[in-house]
Coordinates of C-alpha atoms in Angstrom, one line a residue:
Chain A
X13 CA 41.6 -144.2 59.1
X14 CA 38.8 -146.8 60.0
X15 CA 36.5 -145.4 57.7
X16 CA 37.7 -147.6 54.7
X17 CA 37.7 -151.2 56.2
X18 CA 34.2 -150.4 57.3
X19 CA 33.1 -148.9 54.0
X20 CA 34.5 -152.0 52.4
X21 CA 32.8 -154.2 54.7
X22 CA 29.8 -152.6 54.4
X23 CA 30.0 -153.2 50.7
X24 CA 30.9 -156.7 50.9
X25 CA 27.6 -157.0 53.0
X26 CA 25.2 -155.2 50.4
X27 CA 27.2 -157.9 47.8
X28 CA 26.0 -160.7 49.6
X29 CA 22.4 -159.4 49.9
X30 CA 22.2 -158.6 46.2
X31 CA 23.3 -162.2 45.8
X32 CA 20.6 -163.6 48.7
X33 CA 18.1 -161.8 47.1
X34 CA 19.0 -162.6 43.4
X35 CA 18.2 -166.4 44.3
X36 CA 15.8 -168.0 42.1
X37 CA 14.8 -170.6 45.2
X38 CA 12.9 -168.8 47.9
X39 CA 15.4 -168.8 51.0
X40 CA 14.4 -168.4 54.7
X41 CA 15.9 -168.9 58.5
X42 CA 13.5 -169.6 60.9
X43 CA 13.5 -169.5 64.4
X44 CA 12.5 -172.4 66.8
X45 CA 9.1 -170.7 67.4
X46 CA 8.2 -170.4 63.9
X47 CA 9.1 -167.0 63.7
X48 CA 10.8 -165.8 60.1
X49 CA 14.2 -164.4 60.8
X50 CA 15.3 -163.6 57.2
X51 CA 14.3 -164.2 53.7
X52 CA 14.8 -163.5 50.3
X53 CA 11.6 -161.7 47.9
X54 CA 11.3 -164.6 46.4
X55 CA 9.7 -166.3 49.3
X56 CA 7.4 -163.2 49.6
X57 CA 6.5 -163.9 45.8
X58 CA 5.7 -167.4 46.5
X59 CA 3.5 -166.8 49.3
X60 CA 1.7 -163.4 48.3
X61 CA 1.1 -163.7 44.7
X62 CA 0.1 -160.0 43.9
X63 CA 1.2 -159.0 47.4
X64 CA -2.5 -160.1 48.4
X65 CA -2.3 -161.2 51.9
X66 CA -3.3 -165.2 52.8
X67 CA -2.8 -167.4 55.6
X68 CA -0.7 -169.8 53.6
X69 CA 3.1 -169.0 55.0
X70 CA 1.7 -168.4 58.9
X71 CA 0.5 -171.8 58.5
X72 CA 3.1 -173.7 57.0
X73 CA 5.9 -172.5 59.8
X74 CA 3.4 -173.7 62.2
X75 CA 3.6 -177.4 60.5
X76 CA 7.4 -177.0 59.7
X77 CA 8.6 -176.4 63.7
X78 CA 7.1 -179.4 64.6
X79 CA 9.1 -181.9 62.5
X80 CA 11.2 -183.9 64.7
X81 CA 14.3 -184.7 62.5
X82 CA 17.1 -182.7 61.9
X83 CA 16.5 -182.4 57.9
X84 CA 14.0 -183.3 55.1
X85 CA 11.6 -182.2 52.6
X86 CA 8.1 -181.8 52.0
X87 CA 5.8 -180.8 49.6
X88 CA 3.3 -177.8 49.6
X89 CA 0.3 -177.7 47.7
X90 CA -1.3 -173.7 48.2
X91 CA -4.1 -175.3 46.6
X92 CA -6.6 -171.8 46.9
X93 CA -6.2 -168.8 46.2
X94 CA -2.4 -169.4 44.7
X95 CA -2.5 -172.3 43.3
X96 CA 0.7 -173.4 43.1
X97 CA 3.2 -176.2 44.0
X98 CA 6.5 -176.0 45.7
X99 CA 8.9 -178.7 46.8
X100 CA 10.7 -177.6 50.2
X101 CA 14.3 -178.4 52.1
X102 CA 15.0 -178.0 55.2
X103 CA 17.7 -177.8 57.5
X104 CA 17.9 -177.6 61.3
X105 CA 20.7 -175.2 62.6
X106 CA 22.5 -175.9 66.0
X107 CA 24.3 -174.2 68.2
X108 CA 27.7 -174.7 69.9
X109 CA 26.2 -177.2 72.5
X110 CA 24.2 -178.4 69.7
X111 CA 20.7 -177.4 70.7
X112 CA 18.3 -176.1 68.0
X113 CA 18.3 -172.8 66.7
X114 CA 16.3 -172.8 63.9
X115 CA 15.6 -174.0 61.1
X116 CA 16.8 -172.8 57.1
X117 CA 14.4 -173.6 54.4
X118 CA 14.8 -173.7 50.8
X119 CA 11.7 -173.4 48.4
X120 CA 11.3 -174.2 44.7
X121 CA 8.3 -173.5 42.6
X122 CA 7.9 -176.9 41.1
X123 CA 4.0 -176.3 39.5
X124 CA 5.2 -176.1 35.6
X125 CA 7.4 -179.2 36.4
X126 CA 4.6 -181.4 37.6
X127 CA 2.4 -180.3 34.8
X128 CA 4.9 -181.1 32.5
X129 CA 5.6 -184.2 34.0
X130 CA 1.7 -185.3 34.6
X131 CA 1.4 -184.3 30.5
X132 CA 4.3 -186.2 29.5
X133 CA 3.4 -189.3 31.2
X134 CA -0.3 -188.9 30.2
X135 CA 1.6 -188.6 26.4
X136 CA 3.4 -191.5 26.7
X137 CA 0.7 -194.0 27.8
X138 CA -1.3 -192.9 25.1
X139 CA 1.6 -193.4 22.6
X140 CA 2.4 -196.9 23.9
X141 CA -1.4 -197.8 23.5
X142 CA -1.5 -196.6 20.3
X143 CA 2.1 -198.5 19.3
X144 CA 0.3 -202.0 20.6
X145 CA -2.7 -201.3 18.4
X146 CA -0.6 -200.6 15.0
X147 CA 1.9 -203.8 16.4
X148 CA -1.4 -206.0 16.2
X149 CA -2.9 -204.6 13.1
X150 CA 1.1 -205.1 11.5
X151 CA 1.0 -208.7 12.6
X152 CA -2.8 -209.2 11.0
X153 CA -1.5 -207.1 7.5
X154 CA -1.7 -209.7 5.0
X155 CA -0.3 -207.2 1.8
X156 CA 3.2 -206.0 2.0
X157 CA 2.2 -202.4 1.2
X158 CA 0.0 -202.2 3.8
X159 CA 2.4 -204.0 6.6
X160 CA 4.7 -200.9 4.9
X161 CA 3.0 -198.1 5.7
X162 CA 1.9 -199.4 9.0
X163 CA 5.9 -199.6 9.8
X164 CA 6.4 -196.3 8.7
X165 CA 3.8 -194.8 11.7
X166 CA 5.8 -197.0 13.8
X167 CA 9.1 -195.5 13.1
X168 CA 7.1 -192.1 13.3
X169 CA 5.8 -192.9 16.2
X170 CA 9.2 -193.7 18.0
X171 CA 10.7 -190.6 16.3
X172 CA 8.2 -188.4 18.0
X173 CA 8.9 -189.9 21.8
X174 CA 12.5 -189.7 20.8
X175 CA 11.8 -186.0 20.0
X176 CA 9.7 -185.6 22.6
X177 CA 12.2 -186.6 25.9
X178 CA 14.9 -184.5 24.2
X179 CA 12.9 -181.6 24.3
X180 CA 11.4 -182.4 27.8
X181 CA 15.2 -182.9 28.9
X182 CA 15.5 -179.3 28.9
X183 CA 18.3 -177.3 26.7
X184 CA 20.3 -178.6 24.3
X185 CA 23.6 -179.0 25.0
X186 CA 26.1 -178.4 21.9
X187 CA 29.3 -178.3 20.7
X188 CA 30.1 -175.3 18.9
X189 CA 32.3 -174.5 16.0
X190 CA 32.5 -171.4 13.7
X191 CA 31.0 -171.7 9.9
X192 CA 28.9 -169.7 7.4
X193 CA 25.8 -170.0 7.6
X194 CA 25.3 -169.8 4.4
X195 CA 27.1 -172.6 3.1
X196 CA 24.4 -174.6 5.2
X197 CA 21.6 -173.1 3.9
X198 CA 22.8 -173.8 0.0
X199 CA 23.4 -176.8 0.9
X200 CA 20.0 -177.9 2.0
X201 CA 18.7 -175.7 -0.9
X202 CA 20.4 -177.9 -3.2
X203 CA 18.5 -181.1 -1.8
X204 CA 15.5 -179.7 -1.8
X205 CA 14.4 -176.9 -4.6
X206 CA 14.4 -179.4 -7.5
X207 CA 11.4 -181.2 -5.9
X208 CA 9.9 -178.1 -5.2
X209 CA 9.8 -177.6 -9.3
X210 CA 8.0 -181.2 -9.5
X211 CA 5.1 -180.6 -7.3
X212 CA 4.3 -177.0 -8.7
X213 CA 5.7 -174.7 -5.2
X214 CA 7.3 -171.6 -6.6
X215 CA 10.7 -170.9 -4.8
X216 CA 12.6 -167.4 -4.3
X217 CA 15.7 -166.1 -2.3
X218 CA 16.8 -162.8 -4.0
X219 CA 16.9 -161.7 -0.5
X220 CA 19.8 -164.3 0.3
X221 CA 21.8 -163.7 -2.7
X222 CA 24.2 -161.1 -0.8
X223 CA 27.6 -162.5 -1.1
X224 CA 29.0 -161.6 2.3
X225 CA 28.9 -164.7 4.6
X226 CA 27.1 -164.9 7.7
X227 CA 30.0 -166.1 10.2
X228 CA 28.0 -168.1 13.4
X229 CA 29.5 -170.3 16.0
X230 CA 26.9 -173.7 16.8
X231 CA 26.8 -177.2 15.6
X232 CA 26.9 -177.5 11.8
X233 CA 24.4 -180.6 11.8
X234 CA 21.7 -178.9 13.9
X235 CA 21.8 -175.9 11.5
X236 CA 21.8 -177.9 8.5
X237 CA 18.6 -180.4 10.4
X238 CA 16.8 -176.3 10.7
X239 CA 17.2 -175.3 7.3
X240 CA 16.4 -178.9 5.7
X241 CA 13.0 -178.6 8.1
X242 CA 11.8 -175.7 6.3
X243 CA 12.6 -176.6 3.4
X244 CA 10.8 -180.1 3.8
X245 CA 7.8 -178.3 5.7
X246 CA 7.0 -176.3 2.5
X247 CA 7.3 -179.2 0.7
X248 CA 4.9 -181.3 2.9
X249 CA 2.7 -178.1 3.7
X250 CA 2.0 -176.2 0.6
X251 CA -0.6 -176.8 -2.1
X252 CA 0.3 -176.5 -5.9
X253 CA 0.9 -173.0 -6.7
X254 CA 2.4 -172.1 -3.6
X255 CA 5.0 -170.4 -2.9
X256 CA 8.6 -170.2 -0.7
X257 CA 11.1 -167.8 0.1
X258 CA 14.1 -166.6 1.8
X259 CA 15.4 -163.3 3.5
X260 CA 18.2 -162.0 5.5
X261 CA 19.2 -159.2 7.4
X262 CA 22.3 -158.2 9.2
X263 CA 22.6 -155.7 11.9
X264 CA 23.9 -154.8 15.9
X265 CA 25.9 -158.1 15.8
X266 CA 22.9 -160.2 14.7
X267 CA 21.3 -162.0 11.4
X268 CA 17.8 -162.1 10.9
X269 CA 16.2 -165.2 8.6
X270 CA 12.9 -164.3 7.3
X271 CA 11.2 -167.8 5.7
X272 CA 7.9 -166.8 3.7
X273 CA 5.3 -169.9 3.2
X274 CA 2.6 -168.7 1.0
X275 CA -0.8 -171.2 0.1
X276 CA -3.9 -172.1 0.9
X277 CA -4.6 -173.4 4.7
X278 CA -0.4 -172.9 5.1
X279 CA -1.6 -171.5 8.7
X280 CA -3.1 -174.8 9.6
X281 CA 0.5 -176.0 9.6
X282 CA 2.5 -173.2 10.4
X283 CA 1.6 -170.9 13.1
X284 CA 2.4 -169.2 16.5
X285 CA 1.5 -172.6 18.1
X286 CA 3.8 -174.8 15.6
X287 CA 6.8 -174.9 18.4
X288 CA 4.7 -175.2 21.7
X289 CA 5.2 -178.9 21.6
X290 CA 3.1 -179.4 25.5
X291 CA 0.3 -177.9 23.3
X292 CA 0.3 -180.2 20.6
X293 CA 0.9 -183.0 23.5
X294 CA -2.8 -181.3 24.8
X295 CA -4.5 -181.5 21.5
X296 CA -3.8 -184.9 21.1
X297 CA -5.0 -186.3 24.8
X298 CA -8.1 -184.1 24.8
X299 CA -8.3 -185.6 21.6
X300 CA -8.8 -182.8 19.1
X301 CA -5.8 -184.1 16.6
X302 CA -4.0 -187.3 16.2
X303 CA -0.7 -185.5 14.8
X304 CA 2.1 -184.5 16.8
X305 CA 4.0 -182.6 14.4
X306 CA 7.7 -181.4 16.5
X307 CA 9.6 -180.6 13.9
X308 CA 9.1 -176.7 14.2
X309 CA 9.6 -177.6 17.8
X310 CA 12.4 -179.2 17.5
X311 CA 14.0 -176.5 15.3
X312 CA 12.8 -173.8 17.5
X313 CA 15.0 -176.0 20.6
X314 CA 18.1 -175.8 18.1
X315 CA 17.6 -171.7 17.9
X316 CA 17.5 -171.6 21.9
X317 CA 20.9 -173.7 22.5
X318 CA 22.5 -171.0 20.0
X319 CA 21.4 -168.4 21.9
X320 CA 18.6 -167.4 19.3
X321 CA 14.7 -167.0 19.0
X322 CA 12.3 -168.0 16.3
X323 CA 8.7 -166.7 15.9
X324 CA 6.1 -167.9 14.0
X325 CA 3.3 -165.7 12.5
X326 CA 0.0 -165.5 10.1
X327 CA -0.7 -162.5 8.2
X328 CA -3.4 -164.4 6.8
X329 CA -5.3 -168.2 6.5
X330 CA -3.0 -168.6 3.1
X331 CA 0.5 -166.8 4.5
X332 CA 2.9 -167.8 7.5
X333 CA 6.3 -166.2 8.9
X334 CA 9.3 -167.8 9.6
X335 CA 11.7 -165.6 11.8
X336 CA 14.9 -166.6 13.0
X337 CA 16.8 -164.3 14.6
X338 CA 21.0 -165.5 15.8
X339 CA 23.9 -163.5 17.6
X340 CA 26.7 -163.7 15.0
X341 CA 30.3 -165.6 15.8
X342 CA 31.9 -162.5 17.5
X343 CA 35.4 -163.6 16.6
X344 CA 34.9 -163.9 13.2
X345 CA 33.3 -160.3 13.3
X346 CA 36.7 -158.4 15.1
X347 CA 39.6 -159.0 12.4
X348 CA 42.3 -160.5 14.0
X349 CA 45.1 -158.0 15.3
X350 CA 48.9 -157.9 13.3
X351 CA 47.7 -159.2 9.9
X352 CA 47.5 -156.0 8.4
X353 CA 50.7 -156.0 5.7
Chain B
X24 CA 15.1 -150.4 56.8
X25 CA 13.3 -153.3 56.8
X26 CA 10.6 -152.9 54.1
X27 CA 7.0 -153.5 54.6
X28 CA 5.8 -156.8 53.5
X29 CA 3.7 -159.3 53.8
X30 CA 6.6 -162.0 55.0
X31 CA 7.4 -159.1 57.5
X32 CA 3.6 -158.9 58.6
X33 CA 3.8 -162.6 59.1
X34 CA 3.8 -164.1 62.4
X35 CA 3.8 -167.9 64.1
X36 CA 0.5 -169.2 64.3
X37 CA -1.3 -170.9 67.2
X38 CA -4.1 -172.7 67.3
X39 CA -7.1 -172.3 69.9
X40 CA -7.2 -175.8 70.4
X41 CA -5.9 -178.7 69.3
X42 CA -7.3 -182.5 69.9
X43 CA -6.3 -185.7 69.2
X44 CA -9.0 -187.8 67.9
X45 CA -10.0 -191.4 66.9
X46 CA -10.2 -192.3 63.4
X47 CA -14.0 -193.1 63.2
X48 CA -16.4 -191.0 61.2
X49 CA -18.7 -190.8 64.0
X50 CA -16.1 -188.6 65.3
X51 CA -17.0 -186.0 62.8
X52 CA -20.2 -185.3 64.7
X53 CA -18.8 -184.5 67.7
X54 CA -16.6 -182.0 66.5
X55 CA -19.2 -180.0 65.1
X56 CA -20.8 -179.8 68.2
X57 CA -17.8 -178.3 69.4
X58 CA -17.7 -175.6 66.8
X59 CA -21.4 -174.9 66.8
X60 CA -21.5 -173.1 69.8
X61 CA -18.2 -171.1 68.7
X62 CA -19.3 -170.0 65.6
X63 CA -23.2 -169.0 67.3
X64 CA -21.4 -167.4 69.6
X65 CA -19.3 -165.2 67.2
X66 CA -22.5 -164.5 65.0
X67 CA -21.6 -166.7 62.0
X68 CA -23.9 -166.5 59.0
X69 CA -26.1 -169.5 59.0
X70 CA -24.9 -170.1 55.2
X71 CA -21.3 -169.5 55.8
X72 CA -22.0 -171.9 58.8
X73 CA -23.2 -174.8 56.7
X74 CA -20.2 -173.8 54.2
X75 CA -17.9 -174.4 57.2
X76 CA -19.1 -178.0 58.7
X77 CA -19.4 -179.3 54.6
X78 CA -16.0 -178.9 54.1
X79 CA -15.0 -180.0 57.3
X80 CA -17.2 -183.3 56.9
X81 CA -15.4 -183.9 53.7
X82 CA -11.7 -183.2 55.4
X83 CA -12.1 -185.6 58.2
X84 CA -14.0 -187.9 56.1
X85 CA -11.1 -188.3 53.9
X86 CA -8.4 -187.8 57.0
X87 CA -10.0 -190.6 58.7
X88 CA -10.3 -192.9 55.4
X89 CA -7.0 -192.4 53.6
X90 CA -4.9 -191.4 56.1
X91 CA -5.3 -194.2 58.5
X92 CA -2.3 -196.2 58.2
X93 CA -2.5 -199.4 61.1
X94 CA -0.5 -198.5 64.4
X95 CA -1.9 -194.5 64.2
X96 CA -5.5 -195.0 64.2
X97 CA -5.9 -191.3 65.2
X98 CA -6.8 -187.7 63.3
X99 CA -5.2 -184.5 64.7
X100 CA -8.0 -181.6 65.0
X101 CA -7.1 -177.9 65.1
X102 CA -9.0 -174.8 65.0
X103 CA -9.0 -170.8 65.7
X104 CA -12.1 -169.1 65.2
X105 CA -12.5 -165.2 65.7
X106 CA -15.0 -162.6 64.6
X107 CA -12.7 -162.0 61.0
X108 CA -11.5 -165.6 60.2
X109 CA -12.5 -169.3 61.1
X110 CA -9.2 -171.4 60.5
X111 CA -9.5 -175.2 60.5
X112 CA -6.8 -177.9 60.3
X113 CA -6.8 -181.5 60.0
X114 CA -3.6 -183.9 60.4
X115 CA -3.4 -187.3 58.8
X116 CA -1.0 -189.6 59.6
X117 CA -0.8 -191.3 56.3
X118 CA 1.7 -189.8 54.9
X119 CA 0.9 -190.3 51.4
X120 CA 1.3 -187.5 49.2
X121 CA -0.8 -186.8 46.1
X122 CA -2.0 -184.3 44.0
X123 CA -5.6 -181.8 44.7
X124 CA -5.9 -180.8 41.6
X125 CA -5.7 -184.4 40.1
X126 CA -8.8 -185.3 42.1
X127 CA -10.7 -181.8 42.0
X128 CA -10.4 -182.4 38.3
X129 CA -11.8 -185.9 38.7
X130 CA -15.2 -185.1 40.8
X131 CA -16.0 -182.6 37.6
X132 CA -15.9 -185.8 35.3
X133 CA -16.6 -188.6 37.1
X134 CA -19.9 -190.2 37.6
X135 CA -19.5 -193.6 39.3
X136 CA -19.2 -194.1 42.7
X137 CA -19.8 -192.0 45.7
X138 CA -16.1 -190.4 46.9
X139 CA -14.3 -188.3 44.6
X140 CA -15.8 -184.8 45.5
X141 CA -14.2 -184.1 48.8
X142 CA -11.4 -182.1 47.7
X143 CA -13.1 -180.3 45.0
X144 CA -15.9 -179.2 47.8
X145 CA -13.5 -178.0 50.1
X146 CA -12.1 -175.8 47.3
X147 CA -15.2 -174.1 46.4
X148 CA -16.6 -173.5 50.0
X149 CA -13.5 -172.3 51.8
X150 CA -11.8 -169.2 50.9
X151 CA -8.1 -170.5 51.5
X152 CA -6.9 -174.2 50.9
X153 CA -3.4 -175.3 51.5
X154 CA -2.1 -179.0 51.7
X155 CA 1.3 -179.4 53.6
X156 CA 2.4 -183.4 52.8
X157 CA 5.3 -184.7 55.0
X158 CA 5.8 -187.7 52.7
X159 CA 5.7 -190.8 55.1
X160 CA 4.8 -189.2 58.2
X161 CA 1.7 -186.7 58.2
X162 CA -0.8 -184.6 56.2
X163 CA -2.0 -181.5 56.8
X164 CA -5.0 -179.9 55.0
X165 CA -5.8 -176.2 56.4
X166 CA -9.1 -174.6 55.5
X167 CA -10.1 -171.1 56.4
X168 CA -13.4 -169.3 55.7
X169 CA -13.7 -165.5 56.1
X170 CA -17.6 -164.6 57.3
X171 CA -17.8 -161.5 55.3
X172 CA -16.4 -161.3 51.8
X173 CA -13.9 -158.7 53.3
X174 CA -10.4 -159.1 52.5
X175 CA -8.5 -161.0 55.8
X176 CA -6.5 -159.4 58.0
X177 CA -3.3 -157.1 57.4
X178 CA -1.4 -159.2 60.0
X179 CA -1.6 -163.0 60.1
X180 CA -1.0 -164.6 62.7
X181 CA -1.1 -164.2 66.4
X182 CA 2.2 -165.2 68.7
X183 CA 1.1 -167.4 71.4

């Protein structure tokens, strides 16, 4: 008759590890001693990178049982062989009569973020330096065309570290409502193709001229901003001669866009690097290019929020793939029930 | 059943000895003296010998500069050495926390000045390197140097 409670409570229990262990901050309970009561893998990920064994968690529990305050945090550089930084909480448990039994840590790999960071600010210095030269060579501009064009890096230049903290900020965070995608994409075709015709780039989308719509739920604007930054990139990127197209695919719940550049030195423009935006940020401090082009990235942080992913290829020096690939709006996919007459 | 892990393998760590010092470089030389006889004593290579006292010039040397705030003109000074591992530790009272890599980096490009190289000398003598910053209150930098290229120990740690 006991045998269910205890099965049940044994199953709770094996619940609760799977969720200890599921963690993405390394957990552990230490004793006063510096002994390690419990912990999750993660802090054995941490600390043995490639389960090779180190000195570098023996140590730190020595440091840790000798704070003297009841909580805090510190920071960890495992400097060799890991090379890694983590940011550590810590918490001293009591018992009834309030003496110390321990202490429970929480760990956070926090390398990427101070890269990130270190880049960003690095970024930014150099952006502000370079805004104060073009301020002074815009206040010594004698010709209006020339005090023009100097305005226009300006306004660039802003753009970019607008760009730029929204894509450091992590995800985007959207509002969603359900349209065709397609609507979206003629749309932007419309403002675009006739300049295409001007400057001699070929255009062809037999592969979107299904009539079915493609039913997704995301923010109309963004999608509209993706498709009008293609469009614009051939325009900006391709030589005369060259040549832009369009293809879809629909299938397992999911549409496939497949955007074709084609001319000379396209790749230089678009490739697999285009939406790595901390690269670009590294090309320019190093110094090996004075662009920061984020509009690929930008688009490719637009995909992500929708639940999406984007890849860039080159077959060759003269060719580059676009492909976007987005869930479809489920609802509009399942007919609603009773309307059958 | 518990698996077998490294964490599992892991135990508290104590020191052999552990001294409170003044924060004067001529400090430095007295605590090699101390370890010379230790690490003759246990047979170290004369090479991984010299490896051993460089970095640990460079750690108190920095300890005792940067990490000398007024009111706490002392270094803390810790050390195990065996026949498999020689594990050193320096505590600052400083409590300023700042980035290795950012200064390991630097010694590669800079040529001005004298300083700069500590940090990226430690890293290429010793064969383990961690930093443990309390911000405010103390730094720790712990160094250890295997004497044979063998892989360390399976268990880590002793209890004391």
């Amino acid at each position: 008759m006991d045998a269910q409670p205890t099965e049940l409570l044994f199953a709770e229990s094996r619940r609760i590890k799977g969720i200890f262990e599921a963690m993405t901050d390394g957990i552990m309970v230490v004793d006063c001693n510096g002994n390690l009561l419990l912990y999750n893998k993660v802090v054995e990920e941490l600390f043995f990178p490639d389960r090779q064994p180190n000195y570098a968690l023996t140590t730190y529990l020595s440091t840790l049982i000798k704070q003297g305050t009841s909580d805090g945090q510190a920071e960890v550089v495992l400097f060799k062989p890991h090379a890694v930084v983590l940011s550590n909480r810590y918490v001293v448990i009591r018992d009834t009569e309030g003496r110390p039994e321990g202490f429970v840590v929480s760990i956070r790999n926090v390398t990427e973020r101070r890269n990130l960071d270190r880049r960003f600010s690095q970024f930014f210095a150099i952006m502000l330096r370079k805004e104060a030269r073009l301020l002074r060579r815009a206040r010594r501009a004698k010709k209006a065309i020339e005090r023009r064009k100097i305005m226009h890096r300006l306004t660039n230049l802003s753009k970019n570290l607008v760009s730029l903290t929204q894509l450091r900020g992590g995800p985007l965070r959207i509002d969603k409502d359900p349209f065709n995608l397609i609507d979206l994409y003629e749309k932007a075709k419309a403002k675009y193709v006739p300049h295409f015709t001007k400057v001699g780039i070929k255009f062809q989308d037999d592969g979107m001229q299904e009539t079915s719509p493609i039913p997704i739920r995301g923010h109309k604007n963004l999608f509209l901003q993706v498709f009008s930054t293609l469009f614009a990139k051939a325009r900006h990127s391709l030589p005369k001669g060259g040549e832009m197209s369009f293809a879809r695919t629909v299938e397992d719940g999911r549409v496939k866009l497949f955007v074709h550049f084609q001319g000379k030195g396209v790749n230089e423009r678009i490739n697999a690097l285009s939406h790595d935006w901390s690269n670009q940020i590294d090309c320019v401090i190093n110094g090996d290019s004075e662009i920061l082009d984020l509009e690929l990235a930008f688009i490719c942080h637009i995909v992500q929020a929708h639940k999406g992913s984007i890849q860039f290829s080159n077959e060759s020096d003269d060719n580059a793939v676009v492909q976007i690939d987005i869930p479809l709006d489920e609802e509009s996919l399942t007919p609603p029930l009773g309307k059958e007459v | 059943m518990t698996p077998k892990t490294n964490c599992n393998n892991t135990k508290k760590f104590s020191f052999d000895a552990s001294l409170t010092i003044p924060s004067h470089i001529r400090e430095i030389e007295n605590v090699r003296i101390r370890l010379v006889s230790l690490l003759d004593k246990l047979s170290y290579p004369a090479k991984v010998k010299m490896q051993i006292f460089l970095a640990l010039d460079e750690a108190m040397a920095n300890a005792i500069e940067h990490g000398n705030p007024m009111g706490n003109p002392s270094i803390e000074f810790s050390y195990s050495i065996t026949e498999q591992m020689c594990l050193l530790q320096v505590v600052d009272f400083g409590g300023h926390t700042f980035n290795p890599e950012y200064f390991e980096k630097l010694a590669t490009v800079k040529d001005w000045g004298m300083g700069g190289r500590g940090i990226f000398l430690i890293k290429k003598l010793m064969d383990e390197v961690y930093y443990f910053f309390n911000p405010g209150k103390s730094t720790t930098l712990v160094m250890i140097k295997y004497p044979t290229p063998d892989s360390p120990p399976s268990t880590f740690g002793k209890t004391g």
